[in-house]
PDB file of C-alpha atoms in Angstrom:
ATOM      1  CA  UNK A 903      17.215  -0.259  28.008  1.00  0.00           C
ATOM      2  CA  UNK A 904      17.459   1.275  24.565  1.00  0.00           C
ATOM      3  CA  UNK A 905      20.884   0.412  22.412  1.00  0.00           C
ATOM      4  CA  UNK A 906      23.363   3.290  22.447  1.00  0.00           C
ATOM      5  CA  UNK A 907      25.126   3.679  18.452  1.00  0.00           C
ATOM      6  CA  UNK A 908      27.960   6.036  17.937  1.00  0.00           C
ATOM      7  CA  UNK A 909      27.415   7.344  14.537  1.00  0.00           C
ATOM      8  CA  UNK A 910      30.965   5.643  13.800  1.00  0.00           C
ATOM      9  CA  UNK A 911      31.039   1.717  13.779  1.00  0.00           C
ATOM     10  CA  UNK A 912      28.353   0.290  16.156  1.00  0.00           C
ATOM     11  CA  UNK A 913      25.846  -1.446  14.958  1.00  0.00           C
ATOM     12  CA  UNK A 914      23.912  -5.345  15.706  1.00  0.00           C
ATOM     13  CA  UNK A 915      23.630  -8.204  13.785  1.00  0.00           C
ATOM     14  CA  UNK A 916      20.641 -10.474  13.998  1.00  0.00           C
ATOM     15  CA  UNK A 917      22.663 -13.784  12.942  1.00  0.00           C
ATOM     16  CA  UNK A 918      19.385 -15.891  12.915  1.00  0.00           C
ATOM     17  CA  UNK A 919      17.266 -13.704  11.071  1.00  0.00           C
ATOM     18  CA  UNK A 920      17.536 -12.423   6.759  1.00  0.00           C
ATOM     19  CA  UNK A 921      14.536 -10.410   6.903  1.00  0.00           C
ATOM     20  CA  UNK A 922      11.302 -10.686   4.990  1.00  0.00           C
ATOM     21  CA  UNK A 923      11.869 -11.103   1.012  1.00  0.00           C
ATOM     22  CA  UNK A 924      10.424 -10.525  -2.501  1.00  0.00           C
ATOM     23  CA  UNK A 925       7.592  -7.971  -2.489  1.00  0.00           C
ATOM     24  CA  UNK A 926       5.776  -9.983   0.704  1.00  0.00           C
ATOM     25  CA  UNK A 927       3.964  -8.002   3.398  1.00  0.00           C
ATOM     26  CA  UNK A 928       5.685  -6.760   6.471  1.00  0.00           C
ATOM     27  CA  UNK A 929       6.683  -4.080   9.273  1.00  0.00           C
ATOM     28  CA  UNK A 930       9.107  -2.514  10.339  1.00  0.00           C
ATOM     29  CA  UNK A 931       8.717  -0.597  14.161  1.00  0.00           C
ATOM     30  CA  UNK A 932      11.523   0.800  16.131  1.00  0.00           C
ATOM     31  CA  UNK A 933      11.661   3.418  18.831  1.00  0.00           C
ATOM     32  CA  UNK A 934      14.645   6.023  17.596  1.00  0.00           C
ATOM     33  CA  UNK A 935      15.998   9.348  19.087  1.00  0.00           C
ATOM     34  CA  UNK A 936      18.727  10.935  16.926  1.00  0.00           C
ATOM     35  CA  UNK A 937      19.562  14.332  16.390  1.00  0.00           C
ATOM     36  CA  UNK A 938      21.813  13.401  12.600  1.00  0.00           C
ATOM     37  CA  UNK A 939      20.947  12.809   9.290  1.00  0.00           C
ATOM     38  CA  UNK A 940      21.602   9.943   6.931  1.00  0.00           C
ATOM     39  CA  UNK A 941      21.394   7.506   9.944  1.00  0.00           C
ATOM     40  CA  UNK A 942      20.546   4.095   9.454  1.00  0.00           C
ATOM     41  CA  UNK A 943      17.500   2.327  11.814  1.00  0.00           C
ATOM     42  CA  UNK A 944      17.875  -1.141  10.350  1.00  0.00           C
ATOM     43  CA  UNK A 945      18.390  -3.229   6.582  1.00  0.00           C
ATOM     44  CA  UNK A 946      19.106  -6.242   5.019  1.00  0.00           C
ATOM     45  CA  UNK A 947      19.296  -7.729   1.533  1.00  0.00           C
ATOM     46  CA  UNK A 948      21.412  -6.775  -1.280  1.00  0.00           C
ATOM     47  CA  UNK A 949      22.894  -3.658  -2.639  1.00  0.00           C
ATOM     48  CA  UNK A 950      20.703  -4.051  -6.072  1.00  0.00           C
ATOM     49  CA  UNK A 951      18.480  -2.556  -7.688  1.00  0.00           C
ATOM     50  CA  UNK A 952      15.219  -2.911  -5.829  1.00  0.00           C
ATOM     51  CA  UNK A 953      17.029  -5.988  -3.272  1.00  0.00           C
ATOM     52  CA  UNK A 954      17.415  -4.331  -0.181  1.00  0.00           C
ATOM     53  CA  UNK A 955      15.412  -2.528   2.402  1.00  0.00           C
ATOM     54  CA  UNK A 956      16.539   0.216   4.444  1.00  0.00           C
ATOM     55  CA  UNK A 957      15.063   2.790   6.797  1.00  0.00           C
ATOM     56  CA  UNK A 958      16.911   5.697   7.672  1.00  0.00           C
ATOM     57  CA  UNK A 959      16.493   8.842   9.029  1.00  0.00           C
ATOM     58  CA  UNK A 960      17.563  11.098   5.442  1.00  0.00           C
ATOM     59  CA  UNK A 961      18.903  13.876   3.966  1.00  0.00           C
ATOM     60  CA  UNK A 962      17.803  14.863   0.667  1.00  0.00           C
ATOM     61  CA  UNK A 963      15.197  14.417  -1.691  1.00  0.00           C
ATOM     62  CA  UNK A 964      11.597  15.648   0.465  1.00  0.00           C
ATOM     63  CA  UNK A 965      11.935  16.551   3.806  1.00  0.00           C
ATOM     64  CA  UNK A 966      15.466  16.691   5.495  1.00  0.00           C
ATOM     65  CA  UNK A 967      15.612  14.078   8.784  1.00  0.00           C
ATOM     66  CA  UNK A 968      12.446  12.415   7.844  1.00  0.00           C
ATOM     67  CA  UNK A 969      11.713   8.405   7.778  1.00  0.00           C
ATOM     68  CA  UNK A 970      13.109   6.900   4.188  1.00  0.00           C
ATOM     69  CA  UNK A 971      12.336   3.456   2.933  1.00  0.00           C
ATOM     70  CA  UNK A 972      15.034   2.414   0.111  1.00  0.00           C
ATOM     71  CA  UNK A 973      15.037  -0.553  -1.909  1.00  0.00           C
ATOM     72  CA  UNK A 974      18.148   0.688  -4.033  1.00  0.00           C
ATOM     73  CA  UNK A 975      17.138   2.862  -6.707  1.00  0.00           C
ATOM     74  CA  UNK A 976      13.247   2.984  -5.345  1.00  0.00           C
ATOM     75  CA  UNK A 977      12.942   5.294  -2.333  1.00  0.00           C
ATOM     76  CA  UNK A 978       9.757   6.813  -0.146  1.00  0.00           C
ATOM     77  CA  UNK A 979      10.305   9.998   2.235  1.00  0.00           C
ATOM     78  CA  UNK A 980       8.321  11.200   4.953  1.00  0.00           C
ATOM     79  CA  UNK A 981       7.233  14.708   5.650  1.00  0.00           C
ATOM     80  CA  UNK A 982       7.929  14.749   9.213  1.00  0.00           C
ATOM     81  CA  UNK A 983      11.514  15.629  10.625  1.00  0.00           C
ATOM     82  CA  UNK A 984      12.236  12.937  13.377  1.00  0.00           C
ATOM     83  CA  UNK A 985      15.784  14.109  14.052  1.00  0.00           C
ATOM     84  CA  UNK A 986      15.418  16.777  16.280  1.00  0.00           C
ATOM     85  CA  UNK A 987      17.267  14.680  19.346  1.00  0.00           C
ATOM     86  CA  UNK A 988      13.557  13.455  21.282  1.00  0.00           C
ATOM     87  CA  UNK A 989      11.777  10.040  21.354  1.00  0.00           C
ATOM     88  CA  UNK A 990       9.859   8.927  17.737  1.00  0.00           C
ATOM     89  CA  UNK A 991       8.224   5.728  17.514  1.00  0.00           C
ATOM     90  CA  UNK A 992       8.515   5.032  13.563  1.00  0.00           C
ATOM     91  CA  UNK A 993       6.603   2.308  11.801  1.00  0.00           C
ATOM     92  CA  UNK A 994       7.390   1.086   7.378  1.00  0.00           C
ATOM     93  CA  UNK A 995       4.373  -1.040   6.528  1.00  0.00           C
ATOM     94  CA  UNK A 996       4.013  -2.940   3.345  1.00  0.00           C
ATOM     95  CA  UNK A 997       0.879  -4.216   3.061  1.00  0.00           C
ATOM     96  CA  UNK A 998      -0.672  -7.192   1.334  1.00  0.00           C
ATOM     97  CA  UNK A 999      -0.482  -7.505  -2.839  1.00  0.00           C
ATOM     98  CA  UNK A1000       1.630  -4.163  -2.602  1.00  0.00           C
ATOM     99  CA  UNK A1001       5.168  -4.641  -4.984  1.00  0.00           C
ATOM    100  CA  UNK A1002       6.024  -1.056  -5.063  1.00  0.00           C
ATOM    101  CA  UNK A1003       8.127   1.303  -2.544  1.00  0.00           C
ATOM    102  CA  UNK A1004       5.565   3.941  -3.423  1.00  0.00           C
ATOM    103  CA  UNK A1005       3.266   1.635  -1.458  1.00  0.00           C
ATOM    104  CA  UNK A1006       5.029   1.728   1.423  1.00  0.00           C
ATOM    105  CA  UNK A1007       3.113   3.269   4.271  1.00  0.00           C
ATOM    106  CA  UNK A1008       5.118   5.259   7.179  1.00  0.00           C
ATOM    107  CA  UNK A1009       3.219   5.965  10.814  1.00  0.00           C
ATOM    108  CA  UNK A1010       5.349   8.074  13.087  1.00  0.00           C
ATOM    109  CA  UNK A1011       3.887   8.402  16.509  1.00  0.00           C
ATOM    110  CA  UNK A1012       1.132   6.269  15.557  1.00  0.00           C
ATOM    111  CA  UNK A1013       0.056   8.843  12.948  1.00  0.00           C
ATOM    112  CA  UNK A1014       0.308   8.010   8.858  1.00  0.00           C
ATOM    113  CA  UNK A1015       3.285  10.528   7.373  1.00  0.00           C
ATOM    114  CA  UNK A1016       2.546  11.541   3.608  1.00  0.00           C
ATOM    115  CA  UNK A1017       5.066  11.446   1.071  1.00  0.00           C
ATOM    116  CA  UNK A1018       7.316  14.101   0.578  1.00  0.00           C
ATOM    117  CA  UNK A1019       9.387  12.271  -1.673  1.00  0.00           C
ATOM    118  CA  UNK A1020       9.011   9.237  -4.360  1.00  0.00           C
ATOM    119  CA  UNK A1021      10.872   7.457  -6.655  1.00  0.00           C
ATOM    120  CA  UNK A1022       8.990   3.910  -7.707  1.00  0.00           C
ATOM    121  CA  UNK A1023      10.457   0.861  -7.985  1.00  0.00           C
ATOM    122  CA  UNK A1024       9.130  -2.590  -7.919  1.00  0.00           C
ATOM    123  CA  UNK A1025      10.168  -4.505  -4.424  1.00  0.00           C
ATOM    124  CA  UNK A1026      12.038  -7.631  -4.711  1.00  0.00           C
ATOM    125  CA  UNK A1027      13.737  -7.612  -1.402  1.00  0.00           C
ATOM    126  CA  UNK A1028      16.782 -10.599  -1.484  1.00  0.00           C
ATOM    127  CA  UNK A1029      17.479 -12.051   1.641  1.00  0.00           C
ATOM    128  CA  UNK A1030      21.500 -12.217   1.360  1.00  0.00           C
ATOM    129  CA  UNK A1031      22.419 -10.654   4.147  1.00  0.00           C
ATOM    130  CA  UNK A1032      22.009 -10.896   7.962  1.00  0.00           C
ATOM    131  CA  UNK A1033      19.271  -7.867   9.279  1.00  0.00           C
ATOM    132  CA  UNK A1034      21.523  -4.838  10.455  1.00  0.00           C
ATOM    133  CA  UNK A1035      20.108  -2.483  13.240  1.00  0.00           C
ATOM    134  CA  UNK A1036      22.578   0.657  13.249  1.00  0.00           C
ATOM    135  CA  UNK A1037      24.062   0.558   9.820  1.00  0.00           C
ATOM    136  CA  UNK A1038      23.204  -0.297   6.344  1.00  0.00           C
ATOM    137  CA  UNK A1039      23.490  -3.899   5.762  1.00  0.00           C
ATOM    138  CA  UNK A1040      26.714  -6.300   5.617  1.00  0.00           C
ATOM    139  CA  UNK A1041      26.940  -5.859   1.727  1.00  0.00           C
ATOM    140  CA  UNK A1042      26.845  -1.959   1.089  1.00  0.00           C
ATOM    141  CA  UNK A1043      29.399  -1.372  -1.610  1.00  0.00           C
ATOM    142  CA  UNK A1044      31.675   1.197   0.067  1.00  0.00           C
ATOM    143  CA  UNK A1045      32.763   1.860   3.531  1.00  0.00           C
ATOM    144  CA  UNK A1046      31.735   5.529   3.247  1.00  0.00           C
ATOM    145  CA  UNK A1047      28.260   4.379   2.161  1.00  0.00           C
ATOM    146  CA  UNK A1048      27.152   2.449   5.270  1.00  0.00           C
ATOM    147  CA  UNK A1049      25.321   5.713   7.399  1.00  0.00           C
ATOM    148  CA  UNK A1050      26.046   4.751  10.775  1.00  0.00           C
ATOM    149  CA  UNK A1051      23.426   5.611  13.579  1.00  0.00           C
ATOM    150  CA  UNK A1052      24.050   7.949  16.336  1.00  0.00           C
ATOM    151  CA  UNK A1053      21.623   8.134  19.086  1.00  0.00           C
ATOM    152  CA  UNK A1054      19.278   5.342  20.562  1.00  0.00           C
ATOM    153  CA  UNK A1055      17.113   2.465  18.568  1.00  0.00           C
ATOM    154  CA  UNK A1056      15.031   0.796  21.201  1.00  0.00           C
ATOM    155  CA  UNK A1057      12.424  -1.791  20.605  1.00  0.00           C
ATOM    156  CA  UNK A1058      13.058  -2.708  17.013  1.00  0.00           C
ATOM    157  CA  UNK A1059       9.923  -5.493  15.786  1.00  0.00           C
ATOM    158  CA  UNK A1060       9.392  -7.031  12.506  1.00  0.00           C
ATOM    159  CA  UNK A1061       6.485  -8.324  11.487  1.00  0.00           C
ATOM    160  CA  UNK A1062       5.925 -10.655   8.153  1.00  0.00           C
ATOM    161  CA  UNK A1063       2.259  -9.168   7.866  1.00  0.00           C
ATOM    162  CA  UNK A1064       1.236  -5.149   7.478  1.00  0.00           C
ATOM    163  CA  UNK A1065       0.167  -4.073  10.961  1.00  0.00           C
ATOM    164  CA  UNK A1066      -3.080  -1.917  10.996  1.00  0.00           C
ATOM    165  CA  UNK A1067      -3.089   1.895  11.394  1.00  0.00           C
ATOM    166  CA  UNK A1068      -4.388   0.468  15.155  1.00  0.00           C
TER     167      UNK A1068
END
């Protein structure tokens, strides 16, 4: 049952649904199985400084093919590589009377990542575009910007509160 992306132009819209803004609490949970780099698992907002929110499977900056959390300026990296083509269940938490990306917690497998990577920012997430599951949002500024996924995203849930480590 798991959604099949191409790496090249698939990707879902949720037309009913912005995301969670400002510097609020949430989560962000999605089952993913890629093998690439710089693939997007889901975002929304607005291609500002500190107005978006992506999580992607990265590149650069900490750990190659670990989980990143971007606002746009304002980034946090995981340590563990979760491109290596098997199952990872991958969790971004914000919790309560947080406002920076360094806050951001990641849980892969269940398990809390550490940081390999951090540049702070303060989180004002905008909700001006539709939530994107394959790609980077609707409003990235240039075609060859938008990190496609390639592989399978199953089970994506969002949560307007900051789930527990349970």
């Amino acid at each position: 049952g798991a959604l099949s992306f191409d790496g090249v132009d698939d990707h879902i819209i949720a037309h009913n649904f912005l995301g969670i803004g400002g510097s609020n609490p949430r989560s962000i949970s999605a089952w993913i199985k890629t093998s690439s780099l710089d693939a997007v698992v889901c975002s929304y907002g607005t291609f500002q400084q500190s107005q978006k929110w992506t999580i992607r499977v990265q590149s650069w900056e900490g750990v190659a093919g670990a989980i990143r959390t971007e606002i746009y300026n304002g980034k946090i990296i995981g340590s563990t590589p979760v491109n290596d083509g098997s199952w990872f269940f991958v969790t971004s938490i914000l919790e309560p009377n947080q406002s920076n990306i360094s806050d951001v917690l990641h849980y892969i497998n269940g398990n809390l990542d550490n940081a390999s990577y951090v540049s702070s920012r303060t989180i004002n997430t905008v909700l001006s575009s539709k939530f994107v599951i394959g790609r980077r949002h609707l409003l990235a500024s240039a075609d060859n910007d938008i990190m496609h996924f390639n592989g399978l995203i199953d089970d994506v849930r969002i949560y307007d509160r900051a789930l527990s480590a349970e």
